[in-house]
XYZ file of C-alpha atoms in Angstrom:
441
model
C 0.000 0.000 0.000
C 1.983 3.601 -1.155
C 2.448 5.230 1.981
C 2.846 8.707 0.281
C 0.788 11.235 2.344
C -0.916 14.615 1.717
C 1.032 16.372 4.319
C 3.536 18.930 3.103
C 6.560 20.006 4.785
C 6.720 24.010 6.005
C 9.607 24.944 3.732
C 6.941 23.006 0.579
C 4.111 25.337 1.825
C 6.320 28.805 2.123
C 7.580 27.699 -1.338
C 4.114 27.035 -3.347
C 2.494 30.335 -0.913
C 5.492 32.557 -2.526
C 3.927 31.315 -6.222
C 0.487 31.742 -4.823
C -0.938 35.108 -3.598
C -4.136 35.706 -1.438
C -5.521 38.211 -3.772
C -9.141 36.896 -5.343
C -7.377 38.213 -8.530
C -4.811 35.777 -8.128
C -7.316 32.853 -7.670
C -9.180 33.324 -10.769
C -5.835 33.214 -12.662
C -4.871 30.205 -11.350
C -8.710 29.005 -12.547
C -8.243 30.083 -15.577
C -4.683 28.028 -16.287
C -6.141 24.687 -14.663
C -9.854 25.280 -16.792
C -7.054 25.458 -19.975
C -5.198 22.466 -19.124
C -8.341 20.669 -18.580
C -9.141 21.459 -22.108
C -6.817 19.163 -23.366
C -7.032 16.862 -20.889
C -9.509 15.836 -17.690
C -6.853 15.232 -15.478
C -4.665 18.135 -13.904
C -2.149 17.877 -11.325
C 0.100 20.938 -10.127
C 3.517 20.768 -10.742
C 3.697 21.521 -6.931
C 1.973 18.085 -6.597
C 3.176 15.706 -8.736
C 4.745 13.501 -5.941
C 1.638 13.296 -4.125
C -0.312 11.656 -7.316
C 2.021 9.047 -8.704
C 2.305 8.554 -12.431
C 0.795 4.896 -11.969
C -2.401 6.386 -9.643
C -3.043 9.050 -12.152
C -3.345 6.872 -15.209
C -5.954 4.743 -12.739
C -8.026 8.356 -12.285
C -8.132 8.318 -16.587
C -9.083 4.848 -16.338
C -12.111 5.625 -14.227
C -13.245 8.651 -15.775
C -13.579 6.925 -19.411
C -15.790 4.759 -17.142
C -17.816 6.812 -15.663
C -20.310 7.517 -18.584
C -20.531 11.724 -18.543
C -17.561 14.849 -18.596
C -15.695 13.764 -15.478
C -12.622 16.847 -14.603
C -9.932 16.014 -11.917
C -7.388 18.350 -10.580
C -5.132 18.238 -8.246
C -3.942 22.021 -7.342
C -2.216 23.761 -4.339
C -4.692 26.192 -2.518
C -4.238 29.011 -0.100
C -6.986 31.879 -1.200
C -8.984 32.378 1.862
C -12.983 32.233 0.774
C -16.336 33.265 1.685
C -18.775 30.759 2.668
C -19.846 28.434 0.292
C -23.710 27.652 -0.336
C -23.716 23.949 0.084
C -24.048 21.609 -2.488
C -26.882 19.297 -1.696
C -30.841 19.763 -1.692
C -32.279 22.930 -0.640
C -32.986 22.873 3.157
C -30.827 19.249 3.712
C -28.730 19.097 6.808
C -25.078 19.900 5.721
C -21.988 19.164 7.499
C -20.661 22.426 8.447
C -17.391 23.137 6.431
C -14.200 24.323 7.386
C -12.601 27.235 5.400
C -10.317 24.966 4.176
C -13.186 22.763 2.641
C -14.651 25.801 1.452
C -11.786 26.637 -0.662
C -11.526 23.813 -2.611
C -15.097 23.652 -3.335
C -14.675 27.448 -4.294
C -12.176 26.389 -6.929
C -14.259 23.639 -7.834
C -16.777 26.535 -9.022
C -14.573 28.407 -10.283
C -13.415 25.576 -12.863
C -16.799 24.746 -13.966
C -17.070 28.884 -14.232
C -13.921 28.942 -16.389
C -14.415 25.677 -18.747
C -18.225 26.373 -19.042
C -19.134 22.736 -19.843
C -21.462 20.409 -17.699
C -20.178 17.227 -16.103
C -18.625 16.358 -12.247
C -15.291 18.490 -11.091
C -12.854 17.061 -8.524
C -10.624 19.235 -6.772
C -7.923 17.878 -4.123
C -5.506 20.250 -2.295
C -2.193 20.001 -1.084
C -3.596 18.784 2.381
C -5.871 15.977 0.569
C -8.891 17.771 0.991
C -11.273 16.449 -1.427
C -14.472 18.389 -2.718
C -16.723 18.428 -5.992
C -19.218 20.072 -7.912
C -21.758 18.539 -10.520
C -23.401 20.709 -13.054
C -26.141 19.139 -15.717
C -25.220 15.282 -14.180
C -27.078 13.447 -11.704
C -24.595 13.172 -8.932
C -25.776 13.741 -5.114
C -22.283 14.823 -4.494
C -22.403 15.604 -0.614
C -23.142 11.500 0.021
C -20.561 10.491 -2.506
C -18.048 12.937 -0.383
C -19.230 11.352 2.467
C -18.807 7.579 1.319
C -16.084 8.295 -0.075
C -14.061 9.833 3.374
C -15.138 6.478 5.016
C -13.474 4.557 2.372
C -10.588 6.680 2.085
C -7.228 6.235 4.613
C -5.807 9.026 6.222
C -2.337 8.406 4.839
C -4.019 8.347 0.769
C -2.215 9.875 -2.056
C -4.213 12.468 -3.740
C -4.505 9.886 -7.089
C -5.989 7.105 -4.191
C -8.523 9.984 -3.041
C -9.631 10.239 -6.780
C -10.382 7.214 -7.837
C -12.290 5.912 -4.229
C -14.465 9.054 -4.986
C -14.909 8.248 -8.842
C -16.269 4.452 -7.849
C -18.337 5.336 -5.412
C -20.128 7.544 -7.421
C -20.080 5.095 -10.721
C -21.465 1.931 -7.921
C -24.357 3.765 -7.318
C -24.572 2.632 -3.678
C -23.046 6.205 -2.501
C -25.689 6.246 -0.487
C -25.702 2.682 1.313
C -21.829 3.415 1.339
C -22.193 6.759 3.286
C -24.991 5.137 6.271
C -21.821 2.363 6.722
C -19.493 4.906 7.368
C -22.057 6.721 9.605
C -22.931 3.797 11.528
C -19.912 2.760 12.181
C -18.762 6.262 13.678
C -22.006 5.957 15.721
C -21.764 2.354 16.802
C -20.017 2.419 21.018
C -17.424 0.179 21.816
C -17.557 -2.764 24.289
C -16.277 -2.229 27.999
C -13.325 -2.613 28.785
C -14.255 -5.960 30.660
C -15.833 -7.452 27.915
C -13.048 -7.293 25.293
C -11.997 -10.922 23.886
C -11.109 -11.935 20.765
C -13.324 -13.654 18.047
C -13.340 -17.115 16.276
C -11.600 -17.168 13.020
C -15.076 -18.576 11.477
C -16.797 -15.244 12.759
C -14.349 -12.967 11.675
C -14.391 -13.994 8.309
C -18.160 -13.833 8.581
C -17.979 -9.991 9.608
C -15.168 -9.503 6.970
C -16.836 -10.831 4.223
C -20.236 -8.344 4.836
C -17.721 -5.768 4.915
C -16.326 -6.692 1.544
C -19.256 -7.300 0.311
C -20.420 -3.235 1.473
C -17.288 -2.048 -0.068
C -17.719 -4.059 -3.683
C -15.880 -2.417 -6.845
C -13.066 -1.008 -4.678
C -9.721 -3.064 -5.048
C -8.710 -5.687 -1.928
C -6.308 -2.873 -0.219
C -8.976 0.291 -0.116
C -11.397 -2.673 0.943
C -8.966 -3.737 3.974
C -7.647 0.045 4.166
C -11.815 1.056 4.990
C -11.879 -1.538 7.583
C -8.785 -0.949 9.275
C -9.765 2.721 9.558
C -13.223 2.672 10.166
C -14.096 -0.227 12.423
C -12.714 -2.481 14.613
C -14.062 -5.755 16.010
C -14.201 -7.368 19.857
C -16.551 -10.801 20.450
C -16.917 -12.912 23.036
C -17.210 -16.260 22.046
C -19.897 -15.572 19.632
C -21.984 -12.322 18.970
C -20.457 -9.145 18.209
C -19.649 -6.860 21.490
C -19.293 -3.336 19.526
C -17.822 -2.279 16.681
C -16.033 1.230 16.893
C -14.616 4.115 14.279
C -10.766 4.253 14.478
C -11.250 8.131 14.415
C -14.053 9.037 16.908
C -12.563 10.934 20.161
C -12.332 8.614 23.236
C -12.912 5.649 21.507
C -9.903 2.663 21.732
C -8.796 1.358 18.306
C -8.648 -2.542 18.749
C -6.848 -4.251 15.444
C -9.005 -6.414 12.871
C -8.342 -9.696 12.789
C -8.948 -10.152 8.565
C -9.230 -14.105 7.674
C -10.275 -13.411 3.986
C -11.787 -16.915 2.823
C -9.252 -18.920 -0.235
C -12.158 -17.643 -2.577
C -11.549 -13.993 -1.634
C -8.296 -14.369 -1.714
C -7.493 -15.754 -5.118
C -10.007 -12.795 -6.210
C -7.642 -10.338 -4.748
C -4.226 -12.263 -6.211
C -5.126 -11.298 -9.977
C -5.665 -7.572 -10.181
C -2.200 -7.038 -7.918
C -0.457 -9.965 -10.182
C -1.206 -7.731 -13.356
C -0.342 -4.653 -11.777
C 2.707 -6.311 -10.687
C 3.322 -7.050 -14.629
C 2.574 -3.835 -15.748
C 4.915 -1.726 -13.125
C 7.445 -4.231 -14.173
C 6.962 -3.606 -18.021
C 7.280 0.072 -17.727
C 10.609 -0.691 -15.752
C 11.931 -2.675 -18.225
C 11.027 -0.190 -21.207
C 13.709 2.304 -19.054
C 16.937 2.875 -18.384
C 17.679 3.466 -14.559
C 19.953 5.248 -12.861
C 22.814 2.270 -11.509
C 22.516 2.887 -8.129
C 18.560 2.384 -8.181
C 19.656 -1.331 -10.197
C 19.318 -3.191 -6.649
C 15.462 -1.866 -6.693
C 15.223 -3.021 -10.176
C 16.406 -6.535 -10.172
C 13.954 -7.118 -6.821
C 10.848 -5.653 -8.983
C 11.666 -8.676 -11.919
C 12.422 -11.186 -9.118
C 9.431 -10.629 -7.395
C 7.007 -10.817 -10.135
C 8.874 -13.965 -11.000
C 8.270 -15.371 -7.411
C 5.005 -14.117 -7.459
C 4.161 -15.615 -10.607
C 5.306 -19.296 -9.379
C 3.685 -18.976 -6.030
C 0.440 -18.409 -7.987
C 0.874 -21.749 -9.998
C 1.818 -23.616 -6.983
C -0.719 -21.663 -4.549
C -2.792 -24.288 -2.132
C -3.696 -22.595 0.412
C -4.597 -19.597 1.983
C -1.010 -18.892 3.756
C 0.145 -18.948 -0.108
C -2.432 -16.903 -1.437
C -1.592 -14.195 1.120
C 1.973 -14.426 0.108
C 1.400 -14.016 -3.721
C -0.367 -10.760 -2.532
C 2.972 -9.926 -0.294
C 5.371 -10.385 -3.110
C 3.361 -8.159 -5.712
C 3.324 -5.298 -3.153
C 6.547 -5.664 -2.574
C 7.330 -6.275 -6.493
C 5.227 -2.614 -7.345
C 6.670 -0.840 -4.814
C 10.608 -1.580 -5.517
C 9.575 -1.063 -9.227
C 8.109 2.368 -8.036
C 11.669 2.845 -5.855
C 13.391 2.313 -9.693
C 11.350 4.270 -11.750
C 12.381 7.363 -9.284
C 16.140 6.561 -9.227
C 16.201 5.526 -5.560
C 19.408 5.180 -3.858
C 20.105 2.584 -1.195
C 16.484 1.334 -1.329
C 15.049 -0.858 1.754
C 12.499 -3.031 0.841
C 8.806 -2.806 2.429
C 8.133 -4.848 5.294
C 4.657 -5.702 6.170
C 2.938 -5.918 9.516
C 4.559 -8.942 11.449
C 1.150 -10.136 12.690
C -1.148 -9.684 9.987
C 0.370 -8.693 6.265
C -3.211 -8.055 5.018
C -2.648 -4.521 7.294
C -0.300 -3.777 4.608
C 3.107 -2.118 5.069
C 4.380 -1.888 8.762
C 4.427 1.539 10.425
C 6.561 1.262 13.421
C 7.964 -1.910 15.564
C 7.151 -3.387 18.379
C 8.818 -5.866 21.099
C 7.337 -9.290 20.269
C 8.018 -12.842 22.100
C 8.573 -14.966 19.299
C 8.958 -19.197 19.698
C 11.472 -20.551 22.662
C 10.810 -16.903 24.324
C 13.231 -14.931 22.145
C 11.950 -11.663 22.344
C 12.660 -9.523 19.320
C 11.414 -6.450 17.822
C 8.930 -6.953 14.908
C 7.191 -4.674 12.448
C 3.518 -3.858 13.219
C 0.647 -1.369 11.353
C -0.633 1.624 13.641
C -3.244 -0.631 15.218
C -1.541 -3.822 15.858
C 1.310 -1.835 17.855
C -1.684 0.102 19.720
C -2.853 -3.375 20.807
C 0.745 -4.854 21.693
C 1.265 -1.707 23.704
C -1.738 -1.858 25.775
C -0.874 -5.346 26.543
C -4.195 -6.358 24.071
C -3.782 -9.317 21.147
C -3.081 -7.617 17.373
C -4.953 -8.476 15.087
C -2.950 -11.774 13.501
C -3.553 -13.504 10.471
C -5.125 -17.118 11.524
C -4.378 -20.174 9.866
C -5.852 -23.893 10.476
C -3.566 -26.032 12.170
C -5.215 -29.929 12.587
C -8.755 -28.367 14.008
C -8.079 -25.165 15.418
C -7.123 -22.005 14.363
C -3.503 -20.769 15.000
C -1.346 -17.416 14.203
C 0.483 -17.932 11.359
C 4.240 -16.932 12.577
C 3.760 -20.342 15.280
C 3.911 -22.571 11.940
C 7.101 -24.509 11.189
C 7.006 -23.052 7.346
C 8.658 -20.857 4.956
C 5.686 -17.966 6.111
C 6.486 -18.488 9.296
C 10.126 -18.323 9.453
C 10.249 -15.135 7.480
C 6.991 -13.383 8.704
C 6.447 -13.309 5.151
C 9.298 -10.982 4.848
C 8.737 -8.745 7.899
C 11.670 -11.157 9.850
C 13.780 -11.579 7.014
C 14.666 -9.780 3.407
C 15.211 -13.181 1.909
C 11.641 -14.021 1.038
C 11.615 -13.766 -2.365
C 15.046 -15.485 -2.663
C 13.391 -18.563 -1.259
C 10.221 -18.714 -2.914
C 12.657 -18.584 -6.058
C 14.143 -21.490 -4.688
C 10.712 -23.542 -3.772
C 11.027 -23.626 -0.077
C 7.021 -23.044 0.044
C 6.664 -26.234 -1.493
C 7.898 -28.557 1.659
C 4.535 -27.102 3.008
C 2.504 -27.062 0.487
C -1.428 -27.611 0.959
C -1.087 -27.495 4.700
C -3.504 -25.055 6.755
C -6.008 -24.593 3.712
């Protein structure tokens, strides 16, 4: 999962605020330029910018505006004008969501496009701090509930290309509605007491994360997993469900999610990362790098190659898991190439549960025979480990019960799949998976 934020340094902000006046005058420049660019093409993205909206996310944006059936405009512009307040953008006399003047401002601008390029269709504007707002003129598009869904589906951490194109499917799935009571709800729901917390049966959790899937249908398996890691969290106790809690309402304890995707979902997730995998990998190979990013280069084509043979030898769940592991890890040192990276560290994903994605932090961890060590965790796993709560591991079947993964005697195991060790894709090369293979389906 790319970990590159919306969050721009001071000396970034001083820089683009030197190029960008106050003045209204100013403003309506700056309207004019992006309405011109649009012209020629629906996507925009600031030359201040371009690192927060990655080559590979933009061309996803294109791909889901030639979806999306009607004029669809995207830009991604650095804004400081301070505004007046905005008349909101749903049904006369609707409750809105009061706005902050930073909100304000981009839906300004989003006006002020529409104003400029005087043609119908939906306008997108994201800022420099991710903030995400749009406008419809002459489409059908309730576009406060779409901005709502959308912010539940969305991760904190999102590139601006990422905030794009969870905004452009909810509005093509049509559910923006059902999407945006979900992400209500689950603000809404209270969490158990503190007494009550235990952790659920892998045969329940898989229930709960299949509904959520199932809510979140059309998005791709990391913004699925990405919504439910940030917007609820699960505690059971020995059956029904205890309470279910937002990871960002005030005073409320984030407990980790506990994802045990089913082999179906799994090998549903494996080929959409397999062929992005490929296509990263292509572009890499159509360019010349610079020699020190080589090391970053030669782990992108090894990866996909492991990758590809895990897939053809893939029994089980455990393998299906690492297929998705070695793809993210295959993308993002083809990304590390691409930009001429020096001295590049691979990604390491959370020790407990790699379906969180990339790890965040560490955390002290007693592994097998007692040897305590420090492993890499997400955000909420190391929350749990450091309130002396269970993360959120990835279970596996071992005989008839359920078992974390890293207690296995396996190639998965051994390496955490490659949060332990950097050798994973070394030994998938060499077909140490196979001495396991089928086990813990």
């Amino acid at each position: 999962m790319v970990a590159l934020t919306l969050s721009l340094r001071a000396g970034a902000v001083a820089g683009i605020c030197m190029l960008l006046t106050s003045s209204p005058a100013r403003a309506a420049d700056q309207a004019g330029k992006v309405a011109d660019a649009l012209k020629a093409s629906p996507v925009y993205v600031s030359d201040h910018l371009e690192r927060f909206a990655p080559p590979g996310e933009t061309g996803q944006v294109f791909d889901e505006i030639r979806k999306m059936g009607f004029p669809t405009y995207v830009a991604v512009v650095p804004l400081f004008e301070k505004t007046t307040p905005e008349p909101p953008a749903g049904p006369a006399g609707a409750a809105q969501p009061q706005a902050t003047d930073g909100e304000q401002r981009v839906a300004r601008f989003a006006n002020a496009l529409h104003d400029e390029l005087g043609r119908d269709g939906l306008y997108v504007v994201i800022d420099q701090d991710g903030r995400l707002a749009a406008r419809a003129y002459g489409v059908n598009v309730d576009v406060p509930v779409a901005e709502q869904a959308a912010a539940g589906l969305t991760p904190r951490n999102a590139t601006a290309g990422s905030r794009a194109v969870t905004f452009l499917r909810v509005v093509r799935s049509g559910r923006a509605a059902e999407l945006a009571t979900q992400a209500r709800q689950a603000d809404e729901l209270p969490t158990a007491p503190d007494d009550e917390e235990s952790w659920v049966g892998p045969l329940a959790i898989t229930g709960f994360l299949g509904v959520g899937l199932i809510v979140f249908a059309g998005l791709s398996y990391r913004e699925k997993i990405a919504a439910l890691l940030r917007r609820v969290s699960v505690t059971m106790n020995g059956g029904p469900v205890n309470g279910v809690a937002s990871a960002k309402a005030p005073g409320k304890k984030i407990m980790p999610v506990m994802l045990s995707p089913s082999e179906e979902q799994l090998r549903e997730w494996t080929e959409p990362e397999l062929n992005a995998l490929s296509s990263a990998v292509a572009s890499l190979a159509a360019r010349s790098v610079h020699p020190d990013a080589e090391p970053a280069r030669d782990l992108a084509f090894q990866a996909q190659a492991a990758a590809r043979n895990l897939m053809n030898d893939a029994a089980s769940r455990e393998e299906l898991v690492g297929v998705l592991v070695l793809a993210e890890l295959g993308q993002d040192a083809a990304r590390a190439a691409l930009r001429g990276e020096r001295a590049y560290r691979p990604i390491r994903p959370c020790f407990f549960n790699p379906l969180h994605g990339r790890s965040t932090t560490s955390v002290k961890w007693t592994l097998a025979q007692g040897v305590v060590k420090d492993v890499p965790a997400c955000d909420q796993c190391a929350e749990a480990v450091k309130e002396a709560k269970e993360p959120g591991v990835f279970l596996v079947r071992e005989e008839d019960r359920a078992v974390p993964y890293y207690t296995r005697d396996d190639l998965w195991g051994e390496t955490g799949y490659g949060s332990l060790r950097e050798d994973l894709v070394k030994r998938v090369l060499r077909g140490d998976h196979k001495r396991t293979s089928g086990v813990g389906q």
